[in-house]
Tab-separated table of C-alpha atoms in Angstrom:
chain	number	residue	atom	x	y	z
A	21	MET	CA	335.305	-116.846	314.054
A	22	THR	CA	337.824	-116.519	311.333
A	23	ALA	CA	340.999	-115.315	311.896
A	24	PRO	CA	342.048	-111.988	311.161
A	25	GLU	CA	343.448	-111.549	307.802
A	26	THR	CA	347.358	-110.410	308.026
A	27	THR	CA	348.057	-107.172	306.221
A	28	ARG	CA	351.004	-107.607	303.365
A	29	PRO	CA	353.641	-106.200	306.005
A	30	GLN	CA	352.836	-108.675	308.508
A	31	ARG	CA	353.361	-111.811	305.990
A	32	LEU	CA	356.720	-109.945	304.679
A	33	SER	CA	357.961	-109.688	308.476
A	34	GLN	CA	356.428	-113.563	309.583
A	35	GLY	CA	358.559	-114.675	306.212
A	36	GLY	CA	361.997	-112.558	306.843
A	37	SER	CA	362.069	-114.005	310.646
A	38	GLU	CA	361.238	-117.509	308.932
A	39	GLY	CA	364.204	-117.168	306.329
A	40	LEU	CA	366.353	-115.786	309.308
A	41	ARG	CA	366.116	-119.020	311.178
A	42	GLN	CA	366.568	-121.125	308.382
A	43	VAL	CA	369.932	-119.291	307.560
A	44	GLN	CA	371.348	-119.378	311.602
A	45	SER	CA	370.036	-122.995	311.583
A	46	THR	CA	372.144	-123.958	308.359
A	47	PHE	CA	375.225	-122.070	309.493
A	48	ARG	CA	375.125	-123.166	313.007
A	49	PRO	CA	378.339	-124.758	314.174
A	50	GLY	CA	377.500	-128.236	315.046
A	51	ARG	CA	379.678	-131.434	316.042
A	52	ARG	CA	382.435	-132.076	313.687
A	53	ARG	CA	382.557	-135.025	311.940
A	54	SER	CA	385.851	-136.772	313.036
A	55	LYS	CA	388.382	-137.307	310.261
A	56	ARG	CA	388.946	-141.012	309.539
A	57	VAL	CA	392.736	-141.532	309.304
A	58	ARG	CA	393.401	-143.620	305.926
A	59	PRO	CA	396.207	-146.110	305.652
A	60	LEU	CA	397.233	-145.151	302.430
A	61	ALA	CA	397.497	-141.545	302.806
A	62	VAL	CA	399.686	-142.514	306.136
A	63	LEU	CA	402.031	-144.651	304.305
A	64	LEU	CA	402.766	-142.455	301.542
A	65	GLN	CA	403.644	-139.591	303.985
A	66	VAL	CA	405.819	-142.519	305.835
A	67	ILE	CA	407.678	-143.462	302.497
A	68	LEU	CA	408.080	-139.757	301.588
A	69	ILE	CA	409.209	-138.724	304.727
A	70	GLY	CA	411.977	-141.616	304.932
A	71	ALA	CA	412.980	-140.445	301.171
A	72	ALA	CA	413.432	-136.894	302.298
A	73	LEU	CA	415.424	-138.223	305.262
A	74	ILE	CA	417.695	-140.705	303.298
A	75	MET	CA	418.527	-137.642	300.350
A	76	ILE	CA	419.321	-135.108	303.055
A	77	SER	CA	421.336	-137.295	305.302
A	78	PRO	CA	424.461	-137.138	303.105
A	79	LEU	CA	424.192	-133.196	303.576
A	80	ILE	CA	423.920	-133.479	307.089
A	81	PHE	CA	426.813	-135.912	307.710
A	82	GLY	CA	429.103	-133.376	305.317
A	83	LEU	CA	427.739	-130.270	307.737
A	84	LEU	CA	428.905	-132.267	310.627
A	85	ALA	CA	432.204	-133.705	309.171
A	86	SER	CA	433.275	-130.444	308.036
A	87	VAL	CA	433.355	-129.162	311.433
A	88	SER	CA	435.330	-132.378	313.027
A	89	PRO	CA	438.665	-133.002	313.730
A	90	LEU	CA	440.215	-134.750	310.685
A	91	ASP	CA	441.253	-137.712	312.847
A	92	GLN	CA	437.767	-138.441	314.086
A	93	ILE	CA	436.684	-138.167	310.229
A	94	LEU	CA	439.514	-140.697	309.252
A	95	SER	CA	438.670	-142.867	312.302
A	96	ARG	CA	436.125	-146.081	311.855
A	97	ASN	CA	434.356	-145.749	315.579
A	98	GLY	CA	434.437	-141.475	315.781
A	99	GLY	CA	431.096	-140.817	315.500
A	100	ILE	CA	428.763	-138.716	313.837
A	101	LEU	CA	428.814	-135.678	316.268
A	102	PRO	CA	432.074	-133.605	315.841
A	103	ARG	CA	433.997	-134.156	319.281
A	104	VAL	CA	435.355	-130.414	319.217
A	105	TRP	CA	433.745	-128.381	317.011
A	106	GLU	CA	436.478	-126.892	314.386
A	107	TRP	CA	434.814	-123.730	312.232
A	108	GLY	CA	438.186	-122.709	311.000
A	109	THR	CA	437.938	-125.067	308.357
A	110	TYR	CA	435.866	-122.926	306.305
A	111	ALA	CA	438.113	-119.783	306.764
A	112	GLN	CA	441.077	-122.120	305.806
A	113	ALA	CA	438.985	-123.398	302.459
A	114	TRP	CA	438.286	-119.390	301.649
A	115	THR	CA	441.680	-118.120	302.093
A	116	THR	CA	444.264	-121.012	301.745
A	117	ALA	CA	442.545	-122.644	299.077
A	118	ASN	CA	442.148	-119.506	297.082
A	119	PHE	CA	438.038	-120.058	297.276
A	120	SER	CA	437.492	-116.302	297.354
A	121	ARG	CA	438.810	-115.782	293.862
A	122	TYR	CA	436.838	-119.254	292.785
A	123	PHE	CA	433.759	-117.487	294.594
A	124	LEU	CA	433.400	-114.504	292.776
A	125	ASN	CA	434.215	-116.163	289.055
A	126	SER	CA	431.338	-117.966	289.493
A	127	LEU	CA	429.203	-115.354	290.896
A	128	ILE	CA	430.416	-113.244	287.715
A	129	VAL	CA	429.552	-116.246	285.290
A	130	THR	CA	426.228	-117.379	286.924
A	131	ALA	CA	424.985	-113.600	286.754
A	132	LEU	CA	425.789	-113.325	282.977
A	133	VAL	CA	424.438	-116.382	282.455
A	134	VAL	CA	421.298	-115.870	284.212
A	135	VAL	CA	420.740	-112.499	282.666
A	136	LEU	CA	421.434	-113.052	279.617
A	137	ASP	CA	419.249	-116.626	279.462
A	138	THR	CA	416.575	-114.279	280.880
A	139	LEU	CA	416.544	-111.871	278.270
A	140	ALA	CA	417.141	-114.539	274.727
A	141	SER	CA	415.004	-117.125	276.348
A	142	SER	CA	411.666	-114.592	276.718
A	143	MET	CA	412.375	-112.988	273.844
A	144	THR	CA	412.812	-116.141	271.623
A	145	GLY	CA	409.902	-117.980	273.131
A	146	TYR	CA	407.663	-115.168	273.125
A	147	VAL	CA	408.521	-114.667	269.268
A	148	LEU	CA	408.164	-118.618	268.368
A	149	ALA	CA	404.511	-118.310	270.766
A	150	ARG	CA	403.284	-115.156	268.957
A	151	ARG	CA	404.481	-115.657	265.304
A	152	GLN	CA	404.411	-118.050	262.513
A	153	LEU	CA	408.059	-117.761	261.161
A	154	ARG	CA	408.960	-119.468	257.816
A	155	GLY	CA	411.213	-122.582	258.436
A	156	GLN	CA	409.947	-122.397	262.180
A	157	ARG	CA	408.998	-126.294	262.529
A	158	LEU	CA	412.520	-127.014	261.127
A	159	LEU	CA	413.943	-124.722	263.484
A	160	GLU	CA	412.131	-126.361	266.655
A	161	GLY	CA	412.845	-129.640	265.386
A	162	LEU	CA	416.828	-129.122	265.252
A	163	TYR	CA	416.246	-127.326	268.704
A	164	VAL	CA	414.678	-130.785	270.517
A	165	GLY	CA	417.023	-132.967	268.187
A	166	THR	CA	420.175	-131.168	270.100
A	167	LEU	CA	418.712	-132.053	273.475
A	168	PHE	CA	418.015	-135.574	272.829
A	169	VAL	CA	421.446	-136.075	270.970
A	170	GLY	CA	423.638	-134.133	273.858
A	171	LEU	CA	426.451	-132.531	272.177
A	172	THR	CA	427.937	-130.707	274.537
A	173	THR	CA	430.575	-132.922	275.781
A	174	ALA	CA	431.520	-133.423	271.987
A	175	THR	CA	431.205	-130.102	270.858
A	176	LEU	CA	433.076	-128.502	273.957
A	177	TYR	CA	436.577	-128.229	272.848
A	178	PRO	CA	435.524	-126.845	269.325
A	179	GLN	CA	433.600	-124.365	271.155
A	180	TYR	CA	436.673	-123.558	273.105
A	181	VAL	CA	439.184	-122.888	269.903
A	182	ILE	CA	436.573	-120.538	268.624
A	183	ALA	CA	436.504	-118.854	271.459
A	184	GLU	CA	439.814	-118.548	271.868
A	185	ALA	CA	440.495	-117.187	268.466
A	186	LEU	CA	437.770	-114.453	269.254
A	187	GLY	CA	439.533	-113.580	272.273
A	188	LEU	CA	436.649	-114.978	274.578
A	189	ASP	CA	439.029	-117.247	276.564
A	190	ASN	CA	438.002	-115.509	279.745
A	191	LEU	CA	434.732	-115.609	282.314
A	192	LEU	CA	432.649	-114.454	279.524
A	193	GLY	CA	433.402	-116.955	277.283
A	194	ILE	CA	432.703	-119.404	279.819
A	195	ALA	CA	429.549	-117.932	279.778
A	196	LEU	CA	428.717	-117.855	276.433
A	197	VAL	CA	429.184	-121.647	276.313
A	198	GLN	CA	427.320	-122.548	279.061
A	199	LEU	CA	424.344	-120.161	277.905
A	200	ALA	CA	424.174	-121.926	274.385
A	201	GLY	CA	423.437	-125.353	276.413
A	202	ILE	CA	421.008	-124.076	278.742
A	203	MET	CA	418.463	-121.717	276.881
A	204	LEU	CA	417.269	-124.379	274.740
A	205	VAL	CA	415.391	-125.778	277.193
A	206	HIS	CA	413.887	-122.500	279.052
A	207	ILE	CA	412.836	-121.223	275.414
A	208	PHE	CA	410.200	-123.767	275.006
A	209	LEU	CA	408.944	-123.706	278.378
A	210	ILE	CA	408.534	-119.556	277.801
A	211	LYS	CA	407.020	-120.305	274.424
A	212	ALA	CA	404.158	-123.071	276.132
A	213	PHE	CA	403.729	-120.330	278.805
A	214	VAL	CA	402.965	-117.115	276.593
A	215	ILE	CA	400.782	-119.583	274.093
A	216	GLY	CA	398.601	-119.765	277.529
A	217	LEU	CA	398.331	-116.124	278.154
A	218	GLY	CA	395.379	-114.024	276.386
A	219	THR	CA	396.093	-111.916	273.666
A	220	GLU	CA	393.424	-109.244	274.796
A	221	MET	CA	396.041	-107.186	276.571
A	222	GLU	CA	398.909	-107.212	273.921
A	223	ASP	CA	395.882	-106.550	271.469
A	224	ALA	CA	395.317	-103.121	272.918
A	225	ALA	CA	399.022	-102.418	272.722
A	226	ARG	CA	399.361	-102.609	269.460
A	227	VAL	CA	396.186	-100.307	269.015
A	228	ASP	CA	397.727	-97.857	270.952
A	229	GLY	CA	400.816	-98.195	268.975
A	230	CYS	CA	403.069	-100.855	270.366
A	231	GLY	CA	405.430	-102.365	268.117
A	232	LEU	CA	406.719	-106.009	268.477
A	233	PHE	CA	409.130	-105.148	271.033
A	234	GLY	CA	407.316	-102.560	272.959
A	235	THR	CA	404.265	-105.305	273.381
A	236	TYR	CA	406.762	-107.917	274.669
A	237	TRP	CA	408.770	-105.631	277.022
A	238	ARG	CA	406.148	-103.523	278.381
A	239	VAL	CA	402.985	-106.189	278.293
A	240	THR	CA	404.144	-109.733	278.006
A	241	PHE	CA	407.407	-109.893	280.380
A	242	PRO	CA	405.880	-108.592	283.555
A	243	LEU	CA	403.578	-111.281	282.829
A	244	MET	CA	406.042	-113.802	282.690
A	245	ARG	CA	407.265	-113.606	286.398
A	246	PRO	CA	406.487	-117.551	287.462
A	247	ILE	CA	408.103	-118.581	284.386
A	248	LEU	CA	410.922	-116.420	284.512
A	249	ALA	CA	411.491	-117.286	288.281
A	250	THR	CA	411.787	-120.810	287.207
A	251	THR	CA	414.389	-120.176	284.497
A	252	VAL	CA	416.272	-118.344	286.762
A	253	ILE	CA	416.465	-120.933	289.622
A	254	LEU	CA	417.172	-123.378	286.603
A	255	GLY	CA	419.572	-121.770	284.907
A	256	PHE	CA	421.729	-120.346	288.122
A	257	GLN	CA	421.688	-124.172	288.937
A	258	ALA	CA	423.001	-125.011	286.135
A	259	SER	CA	425.306	-122.592	285.613
A	260	TRP	CA	426.879	-122.948	289.010
A	261	ASN	CA	427.459	-126.549	289.308
A	262	ASN	CA	428.691	-126.790	285.800
A	263	TYR	CA	431.951	-128.438	285.689
A	264	GLN	CA	433.123	-129.419	282.265
A	265	VAL	CA	433.115	-125.690	280.400
A	266	PRO	CA	435.135	-123.862	283.622
A	267	LEU	CA	437.593	-126.953	283.626
A	268	VAL	CA	438.581	-126.438	279.972
A	269	PHE	CA	439.063	-122.976	280.122
A	270	SER	CA	440.829	-123.180	283.332
A	271	LEU	CA	443.609	-125.497	281.888
A	272	ALA	CA	445.574	-122.834	280.628
A	273	ALA	CA	444.763	-120.415	283.142
A	274	PRO	CA	443.746	-121.606	286.381
A	275	ASP	CA	443.052	-118.075	287.479
A	276	LEU	CA	439.462	-118.810	285.752
A	277	ARG	CA	438.521	-121.543	288.029
A	278	THR	CA	434.779	-121.889	289.214
A	279	LEU	CA	434.050	-123.001	292.966
A	280	VAL	CA	433.158	-126.462	291.447
A	281	VAL	CA	436.318	-126.861	289.661
A	282	GLY	CA	438.385	-125.476	292.979
A	283	VAL	CA	436.433	-128.207	294.841
A	284	SER	CA	437.150	-130.918	292.507
A	285	ALA	CA	441.057	-129.446	292.621
A	286	LEU	CA	441.148	-129.820	296.354
A	287	GLN	CA	440.028	-133.466	295.875
A	288	TYR	CA	442.710	-134.511	294.614
A	289	ASP	CA	444.871	-132.434	296.821
A	290	ALA	CA	443.630	-134.310	299.511
A	291	ALA	CA	444.013	-137.829	297.942
A	292	GLU	CA	447.751	-136.915	297.979
A	293	GLY	CA	447.285	-135.439	301.657
A	294	MET	CA	448.073	-131.889	300.751
A	295	THR	CA	444.771	-130.956	302.339
A	296	PRO	CA	442.574	-132.183	304.890
A	297	TYR	CA	439.088	-133.852	304.198
A	298	ASN	CA	437.237	-131.728	306.574
A	299	THR	CA	438.882	-128.318	304.399
A	300	VAL	CA	437.623	-129.926	301.208
A	301	LEU	CA	433.833	-130.798	302.803
A	302	ALA	CA	433.598	-127.240	304.171
A	303	GLY	CA	434.636	-125.886	300.175
A	304	ALA	CA	431.943	-128.050	299.264
A	305	ASN	CA	429.419	-126.615	301.886
A	306	LEU	CA	430.440	-122.993	300.447
A	307	ALA	CA	429.261	-123.805	297.359
A	308	LEU	CA	425.864	-125.120	297.973
A	309	VAL	CA	424.921	-122.047	299.623
A	310	PRO	CA	424.126	-119.544	296.921
A	311	ILE	CA	421.674	-122.344	295.139
A	312	VAL	CA	419.682	-122.438	298.628
A	313	VAL	CA	419.475	-118.924	298.836
A	314	ILE	CA	418.127	-118.925	295.223
A	315	PHE	CA	415.634	-121.507	295.688
A	316	VAL	CA	414.574	-120.172	299.007
A	317	LEU	CA	413.789	-116.904	297.704
A	318	LEU	CA	412.092	-118.211	294.313
A	319	GLN	CA	410.599	-121.192	295.451
A	320	ARG	CA	407.007	-119.610	295.430
A	321	HIS	CA	407.421	-118.872	291.311
A	322	PHE	CA	409.193	-121.993	290.925
A	323	VAL	CA	406.287	-124.616	291.335
A	324	ARG	CA	403.826	-122.269	289.690
A	325	GLY	CA	406.306	-121.469	286.659
A	326	TRP	CA	407.107	-125.368	286.268
A	327	THR	CA	403.575	-126.477	286.402
A	328	GLU	CA	401.762	-123.487	284.233
A	329	GLY	CA	404.646	-123.756	281.549
A	330	SER	CA	404.330	-127.491	281.052
A	331	VAL	CA	400.623	-127.717	281.263
A	332	LYS	CA	399.186	-124.886	279.529
A	333	GLY	CA	401.423	-125.380	276.429
């Protein structure tokens, strides 16, 4: 006898059941394969951890020494951990060493540098990426040449003379001189980032009637967030840690000292026995706080902006 012929719905049902069994067998969790430990990867991790500990050890020592008694710091066998935690060194550095004024000066100068650098560098980088200007290659060559030659130290005193003649021997003058040396690298980073962006949205904005500035401000500038986070961190660090420019400007006006110059002045006072070393270390630690805070807040965008700004170009 011949087997009864299956109907089309039955064949579809059998095929569906078979397919379901195959899918279930495919995604059925089985035994996980044990990951083999690679000696090279373990060695690299050990090296990285060791290098990180070596780099962070001076910071840890400075933090502990800043709250240690002075006799323990000067003693050879004083130990690492403080015998008595003296938190008053930070209050002493903030008040008696005039760090409150220096801290405010650093905040004002750094804020001016970051804001002006963000606007000027993004505009210049956008124009260099989207427009072919006459003499653009020569201009970019001059930019790169100044980076390799390093004219900051050689031109610092002439810049101060010009700033003084223009009435800019103040915090704004310090910010402008720092800005001239900071924004060159940021211009090329932003230019490389903008080149990697598509032009479809900009073309649509121009069709709708946006000009060059309108397209930059409404379309491209919001897309620059990763690279701008990178330039903000780099600019903040460069301005906050700058020593030469505030030193030259504050020689005739000590009220213009920034926090870095104030810490350096404390070191000279400590060498002459006028200021305890633990107070100097407390002042140095205070100078590190804003940089750490800014990096923690923007670190997610920092790595992305740095890689995209360098690879896309």
